[in-house]
Amino acid sequence: MLESAARGLSRYGYGNLILERVASEAGYTRGALYHQFKDKEDLALAVIDWVDETWREEVGPLVDREPDPVVALIALARGHAVFCRRDVARVAMALRLEFSGQDHPVGRHLRRVSESLVKRCTRLITAGRRAGTIPAGPPARVIALAFIGAMEGAVLELAGQAPHDELLAARAAAGALGIDPDQPSIA
Amino acid sequence: MLESAARGLSRYGYGNLILERVASEAGYTRGALYHQFKDKEDLALAVIDWVDETWREEVGPLVDREPDPVVALIALARGHAVFCRRDVARVAMALRLEFSGQDHPVGRHLRRVSESLVKRCTRLITAGRRAGTIPAGPPARVIALAFIGAMEGAVLELAGQAPHDELLAARAAAGALGIDPDQPSIA
DNA sequence: AAGATAACATACACGCATGCATGTAGGTAC
DNA sequence: GTACCTACATGCATGCGTGTATGTTATCTT
């Protein structure tokens, strides 16, 4: 059910998501859905948490095992690209776009989840700057936002076109960081 | 009315767009809207054309006046970032995400319009490769998609945070192209 | 000045998705 | 075997947005 809802959310967004389809695609009826989740909002929140958890399990380790901040960030971009080959992963981008500038509970929850990724990237960027591998420039948080945006945008547009998605996500992300994409850790 | 609809589309997307609000925000009622446009779809199509036209007028010249393909592409990214400071510009990204993988008339029309941008970038990339300023790699069209995605993603995430948006869009775009963001035309 | 037409506003019918209330089948406890 | 609970399906009421038909007012034409 969660998987079906995630697919639906990533394809149609929250407002256009029809619970009837979510349920039937999972082999159930709407009744079953309302038995498992309080309402549509509750379902969306659960999906966000589920996707976030999956992301942490799948991409997190790739980042953590790299001691060098730049290498870690590039690994993050590559891992994200691979992660996004499952359509499920567009959920974050789709919902963020849909709820940006609004005060909807789903939007708030998504922002909270995303914020932890932004913070993670910001820390890596400041670490990279201290190490001298990331050049000075705009505030680290701004760089982090651009980093995430560029990575997600590239991945979204390539729509899982393996194997180029991985390389290009890494390159776009490296560009946002201001480092040469011709480095060994990227190419 | 077009401007109000563009704001609405960029904020809420097509499905969540309420024509009542579009009209009232423009100082009219829904009656006036239905007098000027056949239906909701017709309105969205008109908005797409309007935004596209504005983009061509505003960003196009910045690209055309640069003889060097790389410089032209970076100018495109910078120009796009500036263009997107008006919320109007997210229309393309919002609708593309909403209609990707669907067969809706609005989505088709948007893809036709976007395709011309992809072609333009593809041509510039192949030109840059012939000139030796853009390294070899994945097909030019794939690079073009990543280029556009990275640029739009970065701009979207930065949400008009001038002046950083311009620099970071250029950097992310340069990264997708595989060129060093430390070049004079970018920084 | 009268008729026509454009530019709106108003009011209503329809479809559709949500949420909830109710019904039902299977398992478990005692 | 009866009481009860879980895991669903079914059916209905409500709200909301679209589209359209019908008014109303201004502007243009001759």
XYZ file of C-alpha atoms (C1' of nucleotides) in Angstrom:
434
model
C 0.000 0.000 0.000
C 2.793 2.399 0.926
C 4.612 1.588 -2.273
C 1.529 2.147 -4.368
C 0.902 5.458 -2.630
C 4.508 6.491 -3.165
C 4.259 5.737 -6.862
C 1.015 7.658 -7.051
C 2.367 10.639 -5.160
C 5.464 10.824 -7.311
C 3.385 10.616 -10.479
C 0.349 12.712 -9.668
C 1.275 14.723 -6.586
C -0.839 14.994 -3.477
C -3.838 16.884 -4.773
C -4.234 14.806 -7.901
C -3.727 11.534 -6.082
C -6.872 9.418 -6.114
C -7.069 7.070 -3.157
C -9.249 4.650 -5.061
C -6.402 4.059 -7.498
C -3.831 3.776 -4.761
C -5.855 1.086 -3.082
C -6.791 -0.852 -6.199
C -3.226 -0.734 -7.492
C -2.219 -2.394 -4.255
C -4.964 -4.987 -4.601
C -7.268 -3.419 -2.001
C -10.218 -1.080 -1.829
C -10.440 2.339 -0.272
C -11.902 0.756 2.831
C -8.677 -1.062 3.534
C -6.748 2.145 3.060
C -8.909 3.993 5.546
C -8.474 1.128 7.928
C -4.702 1.434 7.846
C -4.457 5.217 7.658
C -6.478 7.916 9.302
C -6.935 9.920 6.139
C -5.200 11.021 2.983
C -2.861 13.277 4.891
C -1.827 10.512 7.243
C -1.040 8.321 4.248
C 1.138 11.002 2.659
C 3.017 11.513 5.915
C 3.654 7.796 6.185
C 4.927 7.687 2.619
C 7.313 10.561 3.276
C 8.712 8.801 6.311
C 8.983 5.514 4.448
C 10.836 7.050 1.508
C 13.090 8.989 3.839
C 13.904 5.854 5.797
C 14.638 3.915 2.614
C 16.874 6.721 1.424
C 18.826 6.753 4.676
C 19.320 3.013 4.534
C 20.351 2.976 0.923
C 22.251 6.196 0.355
C 23.358 7.035 3.883
C 26.058 4.355 4.202
C 27.603 5.396 0.887
C 28.081 8.865 2.315
C 29.191 7.909 5.803
C 31.974 5.616 4.725
C 33.762 8.406 2.860
C 36.044 10.386 5.164
C 36.687 13.150 2.650
C 33.781 15.656 2.572
C 33.922 16.235 -1.173
C 34.043 12.540 -1.955
C 31.161 12.020 0.460
C 29.062 14.685 -1.255
C 29.739 13.232 -4.679
C 28.889 9.778 -3.366
C 25.653 11.258 -2.088
C 24.801 12.595 -5.517
C 25.638 9.308 -7.229
C 23.727 7.333 -4.629
C 20.738 9.618 -4.976
C 20.731 9.148 -8.737
C 20.737 5.383 -8.360
C 18.086 5.602 -5.661
C 15.892 7.678 -7.954
C 15.827 5.046 -10.665
C 12.830 3.749 -8.792
C 10.068 6.211 -9.564
C 9.247 6.218 -5.887
C 11.999 8.656 -5.241
C 10.477 11.604 -7.036
C 8.026 11.892 -4.178
C 10.193 14.399 -2.377
C 10.636 16.695 -5.353
C 7.020 16.458 -6.421
C 5.627 17.251 -2.995
C 8.170 19.932 -2.234
C 7.171 21.719 -5.395
C 3.490 21.267 -4.685
C 3.639 22.564 -1.135
C 6.383 25.161 -1.393
C 5.089 28.435 -0.070
C 2.056 26.809 1.494
C 1.321 25.963 5.075
C 0.044 22.436 4.645
C 0.864 19.749 7.242
C 2.327 17.522 4.534
C 4.516 20.348 3.337
C 5.712 21.092 6.841
C 6.558 17.472 7.505
C 8.410 17.218 4.225
C 10.392 20.341 4.997
C 11.395 18.910 8.358
C 12.642 15.750 6.693
C 14.420 17.645 3.934
C 15.982 19.975 6.434
C 18.051 17.151 7.851
C 19.505 16.500 4.397
C 20.244 20.196 3.955
C 21.986 20.254 7.325
C 23.977 17.161 6.478
C 25.180 18.710 3.224
C 25.888 22.035 4.899
C 28.115 20.335 7.454
C 29.982 18.472 4.738
C 30.487 21.683 2.808
C 31.873 23.589 5.783
C 34.125 20.625 6.493
C 35.297 20.673 2.883
C 36.015 24.353 3.128
C 38.064 23.889 6.244
C 39.954 21.130 4.437
C 40.474 23.467 1.490
C 38.847 21.134 -1.033
C 35.758 23.304 -1.494
C 36.369 26.937 -2.474
C 34.943 29.874 -0.535
C 31.857 31.642 -1.826
C 28.210 31.962 -0.866
C 27.097 30.703 2.554
C 27.416 26.946 3.004
C 23.683 26.539 3.420
C 22.990 28.278 0.139
C 25.513 26.020 -1.553
C 23.844 23.030 0.035
C 20.458 24.061 -1.352
C 21.903 24.532 -4.813
C 23.732 21.234 -4.507
C 20.538 19.380 -3.698
C 18.542 21.234 -6.307
C 21.044 20.619 -9.082
C 21.346 16.972 -8.176
C 17.613 16.398 -8.006
C 16.907 18.464 -11.088
C 19.418 16.570 -13.178
C 18.139 13.230 -11.942
C 14.548 14.220 -12.533
C 15.163 15.348 -16.080
C 17.163 12.258 -16.936
C 14.369 10.123 -15.524
C 16.475 7.121 -14.695
C 18.478 7.039 -17.901
C 21.117 4.719 -16.609
C 24.037 4.898 -16.598
C 24.335 8.581 -17.483
C 22.133 9.733 -14.622
C 24.755 8.860 -12.063
C 27.619 10.637 -13.759
C 25.618 13.730 -14.557
C 24.125 14.039 -11.098
C 27.642 13.905 -9.731
C 28.840 16.494 -12.210
C 25.978 18.897 -11.604
C 26.432 18.531 -7.863
C 30.169 19.115 -8.175
C 29.468 22.217 -10.193
C 27.252 23.608 -7.444
C 30.086 23.021 -5.004
C 32.426 24.922 -7.290
C 34.837 22.085 -7.849
C 36.175 20.810 -11.149
C 34.029 17.898 -12.408
C 37.158 16.468 -13.995
C 38.414 15.175 -10.646
C 38.963 11.447 -10.186
C 36.231 11.116 -7.539
C 33.626 12.363 -10.023
C 34.534 11.006 -13.411
C -5.350 37.344 -16.057
C -2.497 35.449 -17.710
C -0.123 36.638 -15.043
C -2.432 35.567 -12.257
C -2.876 32.163 -13.879
C 0.874 31.797 -14.279
C 1.415 32.562 -10.603
C -1.281 30.093 -9.688
C 0.070 27.358 -11.924
C 3.581 27.791 -10.615
C 2.342 27.676 -7.041
C -0.378 25.056 -7.122
C 0.114 23.176 -10.373
C -2.637 22.474 -12.872
C -4.831 20.110 -10.910
C -4.824 22.157 -7.749
C -5.346 25.420 -9.549
C -8.710 26.969 -8.671
C -10.058 29.172 -11.414
C -12.078 31.201 -8.951
C -8.862 32.344 -7.297
C -7.141 33.010 -10.589
C -9.973 35.273 -11.621
C -10.409 37.074 -8.319
C -6.673 37.611 -7.971
C -6.823 39.367 -11.312
C -9.818 41.423 -10.211
C -12.371 39.429 -12.186
C -14.842 36.617 -11.669
C -14.815 33.182 -13.238
C -17.266 34.463 -15.809
C -14.688 36.803 -17.260
C -12.164 33.999 -17.364
C -14.515 31.746 -19.266
C -15.212 34.620 -21.599
C -11.533 34.937 -22.506
C -10.593 31.262 -22.482
C -12.456 28.208 -23.651
C -11.744 26.205 -20.521
C -9.085 25.486 -17.925
C -6.937 23.640 -20.431
C -7.054 26.504 -22.888
C -5.941 28.863 -20.123
C -2.987 26.659 -19.209
C -1.919 26.419 -22.839
C -2.045 30.188 -23.170
C 0.042 30.590 -20.021
C 2.659 28.177 -21.322
C 2.925 30.104 -24.573
C 3.048 33.397 -22.745
C 5.823 32.305 -20.396
C 7.743 30.750 -23.269
C 7.477 33.933 -25.279
C 8.608 36.045 -22.335
C 11.529 33.704 -21.795
C 12.606 33.968 -25.422
C 12.443 37.733 -25.330
C 14.294 38.039 -22.064
C 16.830 35.209 -22.051
C 17.173 34.520 -25.765
C 19.198 37.633 -26.661
C 21.662 36.953 -23.837
C 22.391 33.588 -25.424
C 22.430 34.660 -29.050
C 24.938 37.441 -28.623
C 27.606 35.060 -27.310
C 29.580 33.472 -30.130
C 31.285 30.913 -27.904
C 28.984 27.931 -27.189
C 30.125 27.476 -23.590
C 29.772 31.151 -22.797
C 26.347 31.086 -24.431
C 25.230 28.126 -22.324
C 26.430 29.764 -19.128
C 24.698 32.976 -20.129
C 21.567 30.904 -20.614
C 21.819 29.522 -17.105
C 22.445 32.936 -15.587
C 19.642 34.473 -17.608
C 17.285 31.710 -16.589
C 18.101 32.252 -12.932
C 17.348 35.956 -13.218
C 14.205 35.197 -15.196
C 13.052 32.826 -12.482
C 13.187 35.458 -9.776
C 9.653 36.177 -10.828
C 7.665 33.258 -9.452
C 5.972 33.010 -12.809
C 8.856 31.048 -14.187
C 8.394 27.915 -12.149
C 5.418 27.135 -14.318
C 7.493 25.004 -16.650
C 9.057 22.883 -13.930
C 5.826 22.489 -11.987
C 3.793 21.402 -14.981
C 6.501 19.207 -16.420
C 6.658 17.318 -13.161
C 2.895 17.099 -12.926
C 2.393 15.782 -16.441
C 5.516 13.716 -16.928
C 4.547 10.232 -17.966
C 0.988 11.263 -18.697
C -0.729 11.922 -21.974
C -2.472 15.154 -21.170
C -2.812 17.888 -23.815
C -1.166 20.406 -21.491
C 1.740 18.058 -20.948
C 2.130 17.469 -24.661
C 2.130 21.159 -25.426
C 4.666 21.805 -22.688
C 6.923 19.084 -24.013
C 6.775 20.598 -27.479
C 7.817 23.959 -26.089
C 10.521 22.470 -23.881
C 11.842 20.418 -26.740
C 12.959 23.542 -28.543
C 15.065 24.501 -25.525
C 16.541 21.018 -25.370
C 17.398 21.192 -29.065
C 18.964 24.606 -28.645
C 21.159 23.363 -25.800
C 22.024 20.189 -27.687
C 23.219 22.215 -30.662
C 25.346 24.446 -28.447
C 26.845 21.393 -26.757
C 27.803 19.711 -30.016
C 29.264 23.019 -31.189
C 31.254 23.267 -27.973
C 32.535 19.763 -28.463
C 33.652 20.537 -31.971
C 35.405 23.606 -30.615
C 37.016 21.452 -27.941
C 35.673 23.531 -25.035
C 33.232 20.846 -23.897
C 34.685 17.398 -23.153
C 33.391 14.221 -24.759
C 31.066 11.953 -22.811
C 27.399 10.959 -22.873
C 25.286 11.935 -25.911
C 24.828 15.665 -26.335
C 21.088 15.401 -25.846
C 21.531 13.635 -22.519
C 23.938 16.341 -21.430
C 21.430 18.954 -22.505
C 18.723 17.369 -20.358
C 21.009 17.238 -17.354
C 22.099 20.802 -18.025
C 18.522 22.042 -17.997
C 17.576 19.922 -15.024
C 20.537 21.037 -12.929
C 19.948 24.659 -13.795
C 16.244 24.545 -13.054
C 16.687 22.462 -9.935
C 19.246 24.804 -8.478
C 17.138 27.841 -9.286
C 14.033 26.236 -7.876
C 15.671 25.312 -4.605
C 17.235 28.728 -4.182
C 13.838 30.306 -4.835
C 15.117 33.594 -6.103
C 17.788 34.112 -3.458
C 19.574 36.852 -5.316
C 22.404 37.204 -6.015
C 23.541 33.647 -5.293
C 20.980 32.050 -7.573
C 22.697 33.345 -10.668
C 26.155 32.118 -9.744
C 25.004 28.734 -8.562
C 22.795 28.102 -11.578
C 25.804 28.828 -13.749
C 27.978 26.543 -11.674
C 25.546 23.656 -11.636
C 25.013 24.020 -15.362
C 28.760 24.125 -15.971
C 29.103 20.983 -13.920
C 26.598 19.165 -16.081
C 28.601 20.195 -19.122
C 31.706 18.780 -17.501
C 33.649 22.030 -17.472
C 35.491 23.600 -14.572
C 33.229 26.091 -12.769
C 36.327 28.109 -11.941
C 36.489 29.532 -15.451
C 36.230 33.279 -15.919
C 32.956 33.068 -17.851
C 31.275 31.424 -14.867
C 32.686 33.026 -11.761
C -30.714 57.117 -31.116
C -31.259 52.218 -31.712
C -29.387 47.932 -32.497
C -25.567 44.928 -32.058
C -21.823 43.090 -29.865
C -18.223 42.651 -26.537
C -17.078 42.240 -21.669
C -18.187 40.955 -17.971
C -21.249 38.944 -13.464
C -24.545 35.511 -11.562
C -26.731 31.164 -10.884
C -27.240 26.413 -11.523
C -26.315 21.470 -12.825
C -23.087 17.927 -12.912
C -19.196 14.934 -11.742
C -16.075 13.376 -8.599
C -13.207 12.476 -4.591
C -13.185 12.325 0.225
C -14.583 10.725 4.687
C -17.454 8.011 7.448
C -20.775 4.708 8.767
C -22.213 0.328 8.157
C -21.795 -4.595 6.784
C -19.190 -9.089 6.599
C -15.836 -12.803 6.928
C -12.173 -15.034 9.421
C -9.593 -15.883 13.495
C -9.028 -16.188 18.663
C -10.222 -16.634 23.671
C -12.572 -18.830 27.128
C -20.385 -21.930 20.926
C -20.516 -17.362 21.969
C -18.364 -13.153 22.460
C -15.061 -10.225 20.449
C -11.592 -8.316 17.555
C -9.148 -7.599 13.273
C -9.060 -6.794 8.403
C -11.197 -5.657 5.076
C -15.521 -4.279 1.459
C -19.699 -1.481 0.433
C -22.698 2.360 0.296
C -23.942 7.021 1.283
C -23.557 12.095 2.445
C -21.020 16.085 1.785
C -18.128 19.578 -0.275
C -16.030 21.521 -3.996
C -14.636 22.764 -8.629
C -15.839 22.908 -13.362
C -18.523 24.129 -17.209
C -22.469 26.450 -19.105
C -26.580 29.036 -19.575
C -28.535 33.259 -18.507
C -28.546 37.928 -17.135
C -26.511 42.911 -17.170
C -23.817 46.759 -18.512
C -20.709 49.295 -21.433
C -18.977 50.296 -26.050
C -19.153 50.533 -30.830
C -21.658 51.056 -35.287
C -24.482 53.402 -38.524
